[in-house]
PDB file of C-alpha atoms in Angstrom:
ATOM      1  CA  MET A   1     223.608 -52.060 -12.513  1.00  0.00           C
ATOM      2  CA  GLN A   2     222.159 -52.971  -9.129  1.00  0.00           C
ATOM      3  CA  LYS A   3     224.877 -55.588  -8.653  1.00  0.00           C
ATOM      4  CA  PHE A   4     227.467 -52.888  -9.363  1.00  0.00           C
ATOM      5  CA  LEU A   5     225.972 -50.599  -6.695  1.00  0.00           C
ATOM      6  CA  LEU A   6     225.902 -53.446  -4.186  1.00  0.00           C
ATOM      7  CA  THR A   7     229.574 -54.126  -4.872  1.00  0.00           C
ATOM      8  CA  ILE A   8     230.440 -50.473  -4.241  1.00  0.00           C
ATOM      9  CA  LEU A   9     228.358 -50.462  -1.058  1.00  0.00           C
ATOM     10  CA  ALA A  10     230.035 -53.633   0.208  1.00  0.00           C
ATOM     11  CA  GLY A  11     233.450 -52.164  -0.578  1.00  0.00           C
ATOM     12  CA  ALA A  12     232.586 -48.941   1.249  1.00  0.00           C
ATOM     13  CA  LEU A  13     231.424 -50.872   4.316  1.00  0.00           C
ATOM     14  CA  LEU A  14     234.661 -52.867   4.327  1.00  0.00           C
ATOM     15  CA  THR A  15     236.949 -49.857   3.907  1.00  0.00           C
ATOM     16  CA  ALA A  16     235.049 -47.485   6.245  1.00  0.00           C
ATOM     17  CA  PRO A  17     236.509 -48.905   9.513  1.00  0.00           C
ATOM     18  CA  VAL A  18     240.030 -48.818   8.058  1.00  0.00           C
ATOM     19  CA  ALA A  19     239.577 -45.223   6.873  1.00  0.00           C
ATOM     20  CA  ALA A  20     238.157 -44.177  10.251  1.00  0.00           C
ATOM     21  CA  GLU A  21     241.100 -45.779  12.050  1.00  0.00           C
ATOM     22  CA  THR A  22     243.572 -44.032   9.761  1.00  0.00           C
ATOM     23  CA  THR A  23     241.847 -40.669  10.231  1.00  0.00           C
ATOM     24  CA  GLN A  24     241.928 -41.051  14.006  1.00  0.00           C
ATOM     25  CA  ARG A  25     245.632 -41.892  13.920  1.00  0.00           C
ATOM     26  CA  ASP A  26     246.294 -38.935  11.600  1.00  0.00           C
ATOM     27  CA  LEU A  27     244.473 -36.609  14.002  1.00  0.00           C
ATOM     28  CA  GLU A  28     246.557 -37.908  16.901  1.00  0.00           C
ATOM     29  CA  VAL A  29     249.771 -37.343  14.961  1.00  0.00           C
ATOM     30  CA  ILE A  30     248.670 -33.843  13.916  1.00  0.00           C
ATOM     31  CA  GLY A  31     247.669 -33.023  17.493  1.00  0.00           C
ATOM     32  CA  ARG A  32     251.042 -34.218  18.763  1.00  0.00           C
ATOM     33  CA  ALA A  33     252.840 -32.174  16.096  1.00  0.00           C
ATOM     34  CA  LEU A  34     250.854 -29.055  17.027  1.00  0.00           C
ATOM     35  CA  GLY A  35     251.594 -29.618  20.708  1.00  0.00           C
ATOM     36  CA  PHE A  36     255.284 -29.946  19.851  1.00  0.00           C
ATOM     37  CA  VAL A  37     255.199 -26.685  17.871  1.00  0.00           C
ATOM     38  CA  ASP A  38     253.409 -24.875  20.712  1.00  0.00           C
ATOM     39  CA  GLY A  39     256.241 -25.928  22.969  1.00  0.00           C
TER      40      GLY A  39
END
């Protein structure tokens, strides 16, 4: 059980930077889209 939790934790630590990068890029794209709509 503990090994399972450690595996999940390790996976989360590995994917966190990728997820953060994706979120930041998504926010930039959304911001650009909103700016385009505003004119």
